[in-house]
PDB file of C-alpha atoms in Angstrom:
ATOM      1  CA  GLU K   1      91.449 158.949 132.629  1.00 69.00           C
ATOM      2  CA  ARG K   2      92.688 160.420 135.921  1.00 71.00           C
ATOM      3  CA  LEU K   3      91.441 163.874 134.946  1.00 72.00           C
ATOM      4  CA  GLU K   4      88.084 162.453 133.893  1.00 67.00           C
ATOM      5  CA  ARG K   5      87.789 160.664 137.233  1.00 66.00           C
ATOM      6  CA  GLU K   6      88.637 163.851 139.147  1.00 69.00           C
ATOM      7  CA  LYS K   7      86.092 165.803 137.087  1.00 65.00           C
ATOM      8  CA  THR K   8      83.452 163.163 137.825  1.00 65.00           C
ATOM      9  CA  GLN K   9      84.263 163.259 141.556  1.00 65.00           C
ATOM     10  CA  VAL K  10      83.923 167.054 141.595  1.00 66.00           C
ATOM     11  CA  GLN K  11      80.574 166.816 139.799  1.00 60.00           C
ATOM     12  CA  PHE K  12      79.395 164.222 142.320  1.00 63.00           C
ATOM     13  CA  ASP K  13      80.557 166.363 145.247  1.00 66.00           C
ATOM     14  CA  ASN K  14      78.673 169.320 143.763  1.00 58.00           C
ATOM     15  CA  LEU K  15      75.568 167.141 143.496  1.00 53.00           C
ATOM     16  CA  LYS K  16      75.821 166.168 147.174  1.00 58.00           C
ATOM     17  CA  ASN K  17      76.251 169.820 148.116  1.00 57.00           C
ATOM     18  CA  GLN K  18      73.173 170.794 146.079  1.00 50.00           C
ATOM     19  CA  LEU K  19      71.008 168.166 147.747  1.00 53.00           C
ATOM     20  CA  ASN K  20      72.079 169.022 151.256  1.00 61.00           C
ATOM     21  CA  PRO K  21      70.774 172.640 151.388  1.00 67.00           C
ATOM     22  CA  HIS K  22      67.476 171.649 149.761  1.00 67.00           C
ATOM     23  CA  PHE K  23      67.092 168.746 152.157  1.00 73.00           C
ATOM     24  CA  LEU K  24      68.050 170.934 155.134  1.00 77.00           C
ATOM     25  CA  PHE K  25      65.464 173.556 154.182  1.00 79.00           C
ATOM     26  CA  ASN K  26      62.706 170.923 154.007  1.00 79.00           C
ATOM     27  CA  ALA K  27      63.852 169.331 157.264  1.00 82.00           C
ATOM     28  CA  LEU K  28      63.892 172.637 159.145  1.00 85.00           C
ATOM     29  CA  THR K  29      60.447 173.536 157.811  1.00 86.00           C
ATOM     30  CA  SER K  30      59.115 170.181 159.035  1.00 86.00           C
ATOM     31  CA  LEU K  31      60.848 170.613 162.387  1.00 88.00           C
ATOM     32  CA  ASN K  32      59.306 174.040 162.828  1.00 88.00           C
ATOM     33  CA  SER K  33      55.821 172.558 162.376  1.00 85.00           C
ATOM     34  CA  LEU K  34      56.549 169.685 164.751  1.00 88.00           C
ATOM     35  CA  ILE K  35      57.717 171.953 167.575  1.00 90.00           C
ATOM     36  CA  PHE K  36      54.163 173.210 168.058  1.00 87.00           C
ATOM     37  CA  GLU K  37      52.363 169.934 167.291  1.00 88.00           C
ATOM     38  CA  ASP K  38      54.414 167.239 169.036  1.00 90.00           C
ATOM     39  CA  GLN K  39      57.470 168.182 171.079  1.00 90.00           C
ATOM     40  CA  GLN K  40      58.660 164.600 171.568  1.00 92.00           C
ATOM     41  CA  LEU K  41      58.470 163.892 167.834  1.00 91.00           C
ATOM     42  CA  ALA K  42      60.266 167.200 167.203  1.00 92.00           C
ATOM     43  CA  SER K  43      63.054 166.076 169.543  1.00 93.00           C
ATOM     44  CA  ASP K  44      63.315 162.673 167.817  1.00 93.00           C
ATOM     45  CA  PHE K  45      63.314 164.406 164.445  1.00 91.00           C
ATOM     46  CA  LEU K  46      66.165 166.692 165.519  1.00 92.00           C
ATOM     47  CA  GLN K  47      68.209 163.725 166.796  1.00 93.00           C
ATOM     48  CA  HIS K  48      67.807 161.910 163.460  1.00 91.00           C
ATOM     49  CA  LEU K  49      68.663 165.084 161.549  1.00 90.00           C
ATOM     50  CA  SER K  50      71.841 165.336 163.617  1.00 89.00           C
ATOM     51  CA  LYS K  51      72.741 161.719 162.778  1.00 90.00           C
ATOM     52  CA  VAL K  52      72.247 162.376 159.065  1.00 88.00           C
ATOM     53  CA  TYR K  53      74.593 165.343 159.066  1.00 81.00           C
ATOM     54  CA  ARG K  54      77.139 163.592 161.287  1.00 85.00           C
ATOM     55  CA  TYR K  55      77.312 160.766 158.726  1.00 86.00           C
ATOM     56  CA  VAL K  56      77.703 163.200 155.830  1.00 78.00           C
ATOM     57  CA  LEU K  57      80.492 165.059 157.647  1.00 77.00           C
ATOM     58  CA  GLN K  58      82.281 161.861 158.721  1.00 80.00           C
ATOM     59  CA  HIS K  59      82.174 160.268 155.271  1.00 78.00           C
ATOM     60  CA  LYS K  60      82.406 163.192 152.853  1.00 70.00           C
ATOM     61  CA  GLU K  61      86.077 162.510 152.099  1.00 71.00           C
ATOM     62  CA  LYS K  62      85.710 158.735 151.767  1.00 75.00           C
ATOM     63  CA  GLY K  63      85.438 157.078 148.387  1.00 78.00           C
ATOM     64  CA  LEU K  64      83.568 154.031 149.669  1.00 88.00           C
ATOM     65  CA  VAL K  65      81.773 152.936 152.835  1.00 92.00           C
ATOM     66  CA  PRO K  66      80.420 149.558 153.938  1.00 96.00           C
ATOM     67  CA  LEU K  67      76.812 149.012 152.923  1.00 97.00           C
ATOM     68  CA  GLN K  68      76.026 148.427 156.616  1.00 96.00           C
ATOM     69  CA  ALA K  69      77.177 151.968 157.489  1.00 95.00           C
ATOM     70  CA  GLU K  70      75.118 153.427 154.637  1.00 95.00           C
ATOM     71  CA  LEU K  71      72.055 151.474 155.804  1.00 96.00           C
ATOM     72  CA  GLU K  72      72.425 152.743 159.384  1.00 94.00           C
ATOM     73  CA  PHE K  73      72.671 156.310 158.062  1.00 93.00           C
ATOM     74  CA  ILE K  74      69.707 155.898 155.745  1.00 95.00           C
ATOM     75  CA  GLN K  75      67.472 154.740 158.618  1.00 95.00           C
ATOM     76  CA  SER K  76      67.770 158.218 160.151  1.00 94.00           C
ATOM     77  CA  TYR K  77      67.179 159.820 156.776  1.00 93.00           C
ATOM     78  CA  VAL K  78      64.078 157.660 156.224  1.00 94.00           C
ATOM     79  CA  PHE K  79      62.743 158.630 159.668  1.00 94.00           C
ATOM     80  CA  LEU K  80      62.910 162.285 158.603  1.00 92.00           C
ATOM     81  CA  LEU K  81      61.172 161.571 155.309  1.00 92.00           C
ATOM     82  CA  GLU K  82      58.453 159.442 156.874  1.00 92.00           C
ATOM     83  CA  THR K  83      57.810 162.172 159.439  1.00 92.00           C
ATOM     84  CA  ARG K  84      57.542 164.730 156.646  1.00 89.00           C
ATOM     85  CA  PHE K  85      55.402 162.670 154.227  1.00 92.00           C
ATOM     86  CA  ALA K  86      53.526 160.466 156.744  1.00 88.00           C
ATOM     87  CA  HIS K  87      51.438 157.872 154.872  1.00 92.00           C
ATOM     88  CA  GLY K  88      52.508 159.230 151.492  1.00 95.00           C
ATOM     89  CA  LEU K  89      55.842 157.391 151.600  1.00 96.00           C
ATOM     90  CA  GLN K  90      56.536 153.690 152.163  1.00 96.00           C
ATOM     91  CA  ILE K  91      60.128 152.431 152.228  1.00 96.00           C
ATOM     92  CA  GLU K  92      60.966 148.752 152.595  1.00 97.00           C
ATOM     93  CA  PHE K  93      64.428 147.193 153.060  1.00 97.00           C
ATOM     94  CA  CYS K  94      65.302 143.662 151.903  1.00 96.00           C
ATOM     95  CA  ILE K  95      69.060 143.488 152.485  1.00 97.00           C
ATOM     96  CA  PRO K  96      70.586 140.074 153.251  1.00 97.00           C
ATOM     97  CA  ASP K  97      73.315 139.991 155.896  1.00 96.00           C
ATOM     98  CA  CYS K  98      75.782 138.491 153.410  1.00 96.00           C
ATOM     99  CA  THR K  99      75.846 141.740 151.406  1.00 96.00           C
ATOM    100  CA  ARG K 100      76.301 144.201 154.262  1.00 96.00           C
ATOM    101  CA  HIS K 101      80.115 144.072 154.146  1.00 96.00           C
ATOM    102  CA  LYS K 102      80.156 145.170 150.489  1.00 97.00           C
ATOM    103  CA  GLU K 103      80.884 148.838 149.761  1.00 95.00           C
ATOM    104  CA  ILE K 104      79.221 151.757 147.979  1.00 94.00           C
ATOM    105  CA  VAL K 105      79.872 155.466 147.565  1.00 88.00           C
ATOM    106  CA  PRO K 106      78.676 157.433 150.628  1.00 87.00           C
ATOM    107  CA  VAL K 107      75.177 158.981 150.393  1.00 86.00           C
ATOM    108  CA  THR K 108      74.301 156.929 147.299  1.00 90.00           C
ATOM    109  CA  LEU K 109      71.062 155.798 148.927  1.00 93.00           C
ATOM    110  CA  GLN K 110      70.144 159.349 149.946  1.00 90.00           C
ATOM    111  CA  ILE K 111      70.629 160.518 146.369  1.00 87.00           C
ATOM    112  CA  LEU K 112      68.522 157.670 144.947  1.00 93.00           C
ATOM    113  CA  ILE K 113      65.697 158.137 147.457  1.00 93.00           C
ATOM    114  CA  GLU K 114      65.753 161.902 146.944  1.00 88.00           C
ATOM    115  CA  ASN K 115      65.625 161.294 143.189  1.00 89.00           C
ATOM    116  CA  ALA K 116      62.482 159.157 143.580  1.00 93.00           C
ATOM    117  CA  ILE K 117      60.860 161.801 145.792  1.00 92.00           C
ATOM    118  CA  LYS K 118      61.800 164.654 143.471  1.00 89.00           C
ATOM    119  CA  HIS K 119      60.340 163.037 140.351  1.00 91.00           C
ATOM    120  CA  ASN K 120      57.188 161.376 141.701  1.00 94.00           C
ATOM    121  CA  ILE K 121      53.872 162.376 143.202  1.00 93.00           C
ATOM    122  CA  ILE K 122      53.671 161.626 146.931  1.00 94.00           C
ATOM    123  CA  ASN K 123      50.419 161.635 148.871  1.00 93.00           C
ATOM    124  CA  ALA K 124      48.381 159.379 151.141  1.00 92.00           C
ATOM    125  CA  ALA K 125      45.998 158.435 148.330  1.00 93.00           C
ATOM    126  CA  ARG K 126      48.904 157.347 146.071  1.00 92.00           C
ATOM    127  CA  PRO K 127      51.859 156.596 148.321  1.00 96.00           C
ATOM    128  CA  LEU K 128      55.314 156.455 146.800  1.00 97.00           C
ATOM    129  CA  ALA K 129      56.613 152.949 147.519  1.00 97.00           C
ATOM    130  CA  ILE K 130      60.380 152.429 147.500  1.00 98.00           C
ATOM    131  CA  THR K 131      61.989 149.007 147.917  1.00 98.00           C
ATOM    132  CA  ILE K 132      65.715 148.725 148.611  1.00 98.00           C
ATOM    133  CA  SER K 133      67.159 145.264 148.111  1.00 98.00           C
ATOM    134  CA  ALA K 134      70.509 143.651 147.378  1.00 97.00           C
ATOM    135  CA  ASP K 135      72.183 140.578 146.015  1.00 95.00           C
ATOM    136  CA  GLN K 136      75.906 139.763 145.877  1.00 93.00           C
ATOM    137  CA  ASN K 137      76.558 142.152 142.989  1.00 95.00           C
ATOM    138  CA  TYR K 138      73.982 144.945 143.100  1.00 97.00           C
ATOM    139  CA  LEU K 139      71.999 147.184 145.408  1.00 97.00           C
ATOM    140  CA  THR K 140      68.585 147.789 143.855  1.00 98.00           C
ATOM    141  CA  VAL K 141      66.315 150.770 144.493  1.00 98.00           C
ATOM    142  CA  LYS K 142      62.869 150.338 142.960  1.00 98.00           C
ATOM    143  CA  ASN K 143      60.074 152.865 143.247  1.00 98.00           C
ATOM    144  CA  THR K 144      56.538 153.142 141.976  1.00 97.00           C
ATOM    145  CA  LEU K 145      56.343 155.322 138.908  1.00 95.00           C
ATOM    146  CA  GLN K 146      53.914 158.215 139.348  1.00 94.00           C
ATOM    147  CA  PRO K 147      55.714 161.106 137.648  1.00 91.00           C
ATOM    148  CA  LYS K 148      55.164 164.735 138.508  1.00 88.00           C
ATOM    149  CA  LYS K 149      54.217 166.966 135.606  1.00 83.00           C
ATOM    150  CA  LEU K 150      56.594 169.702 136.764  1.00 74.00           C
ATOM    151  CA  ILE K 151      59.858 169.142 138.613  1.00 66.00           C
ATOM    152  CA  GLU K 152      61.038 172.313 140.337  1.00 63.00           C
ATOM    153  CA  THR K 153      64.657 171.697 141.299  1.00 59.00           C
ATOM    154  CA  SER K 154      65.985 169.068 138.909  1.00 56.00           C
ATOM    155  CA  ASN K 155      69.262 169.772 137.132  1.00 56.00           C
ATOM    156  CA  LYS K 156      69.118 166.300 135.516  1.00 59.00           C
ATOM    157  CA  GLN K 157      72.701 165.628 136.633  1.00 65.00           C
ATOM    158  CA  GLY K 158      72.189 163.311 139.628  1.00 69.00           C
ATOM    159  CA  LEU K 159      72.014 159.897 138.009  1.00 80.00           C
ATOM    160  CA  GLU K 160      74.402 160.944 135.254  1.00 79.00           C
ATOM    161  CA  ASN K 161      77.099 161.965 137.765  1.00 76.00           C
ATOM    162  CA  LEU K 162      76.516 158.862 139.858  1.00 82.00           C
ATOM    163  CA  THR K 163      76.815 156.673 136.744  1.00 84.00           C
ATOM    164  CA  SER K 164      80.071 158.382 135.723  1.00 79.00           C
ATOM    165  CA  LEU K 165      81.544 157.974 139.198  1.00 81.00           C
ATOM    166  CA  TYR K 166      80.700 154.269 139.412  1.00 85.00           C
ATOM    167  CA  LYS K 167      82.387 153.670 136.034  1.00 83.00           C
ATOM    168  CA  PHE K 168      85.685 154.330 137.815  1.00 81.00           C
ATOM    169  CA  ILE K 169      84.845 152.298 140.900  1.00 84.00           C
ATOM    170  CA  SER K 170      83.386 149.091 139.518  1.00 90.00           C
ATOM    171  CA  PRO K 171      83.650 147.032 136.350  1.00 92.00           C
ATOM    172  CA  ASN K 172      79.886 146.565 136.636  1.00 94.00           C
ATOM    173  CA  PRO K 173      77.781 149.446 135.310  1.00 93.00           C
ATOM    174  CA  ILE K 174      74.873 151.155 137.028  1.00 94.00           C
ATOM    175  CA  ARG K 175      71.678 149.777 135.531  1.00 96.00           C
ATOM    176  CA  ILE K 176      68.695 152.074 135.051  1.00 95.00           C
ATOM    177  CA  SER K 177      65.403 150.724 133.773  1.00 95.00           C
ATOM    178  CA  SER K 178      61.691 151.255 134.006  1.00 93.00           C
ATOM    179  CA  GLU K 179      58.683 149.039 133.786  1.00 92.00           C
ATOM    180  CA  GLU K 180      55.080 150.021 133.271  1.00 91.00           C
ATOM    181  CA  ASP K 181      54.615 151.101 136.885  1.00 93.00           C
ATOM    182  CA  SER K 182      58.110 151.245 138.399  1.00 96.00           C
ATOM    183  CA  PHE K 183      61.555 152.811 138.040  1.00 96.00           C
ATOM    184  CA  ILE K 184      64.606 150.713 138.946  1.00 97.00           C
ATOM    185  CA  ILE K 185      68.218 151.664 139.627  1.00 96.00           C
ATOM    186  CA  GLN K 186      70.837 149.029 140.345  1.00 97.00           C
ATOM    187  CA  ILE K 187      74.117 150.159 141.901  1.00 96.00           C
ATOM    188  CA  PRO K 188      77.124 147.818 141.753  1.00 97.00           C
ATOM    189  CA  LEU K 189      78.413 146.670 145.122  1.00 97.00           C
ATOM    190  CA  VAL K 190      82.179 146.762 145.459  1.00 92.00           C
TER     191      VAL K 190
END
């Protein structure tokens, strides 16, 4: 069981490392465009990008972080995404204060949001809507379902590795479901 847990942690770490270069490339491309269009927005974008990477560096060795810390981090990440996708992306948070002391694995929200972006069409005519909510036991990420026909960079390991990791952290399983027009992932809060 210990070896399986270590293997799962390594797979999860590899997943985080795969997302980071892809995300950084997209962020730098967006920043390059902003420099010429709107210098103040470019400066704000760079500050939020710095906060995202500071969080990743500060928490990369931690097994769990308070949900409040993850939410503060994800606000900077969402700023970057909303700058990049403009009206094509809508993210709403419904997190009660009573759940903010609970814990999750660092960058879980980044992985789930990136998963929704990677697998769905995003444009102003059909915005991708993501709702992040919580109750005492679960953090829920729900997005509109508008699948891309071709997914360029998917290794189909993200949710699988996250599910394996949470098996060792919580007695409650990750729940993955879909409805006619939405995809839902529920992460156990520890």
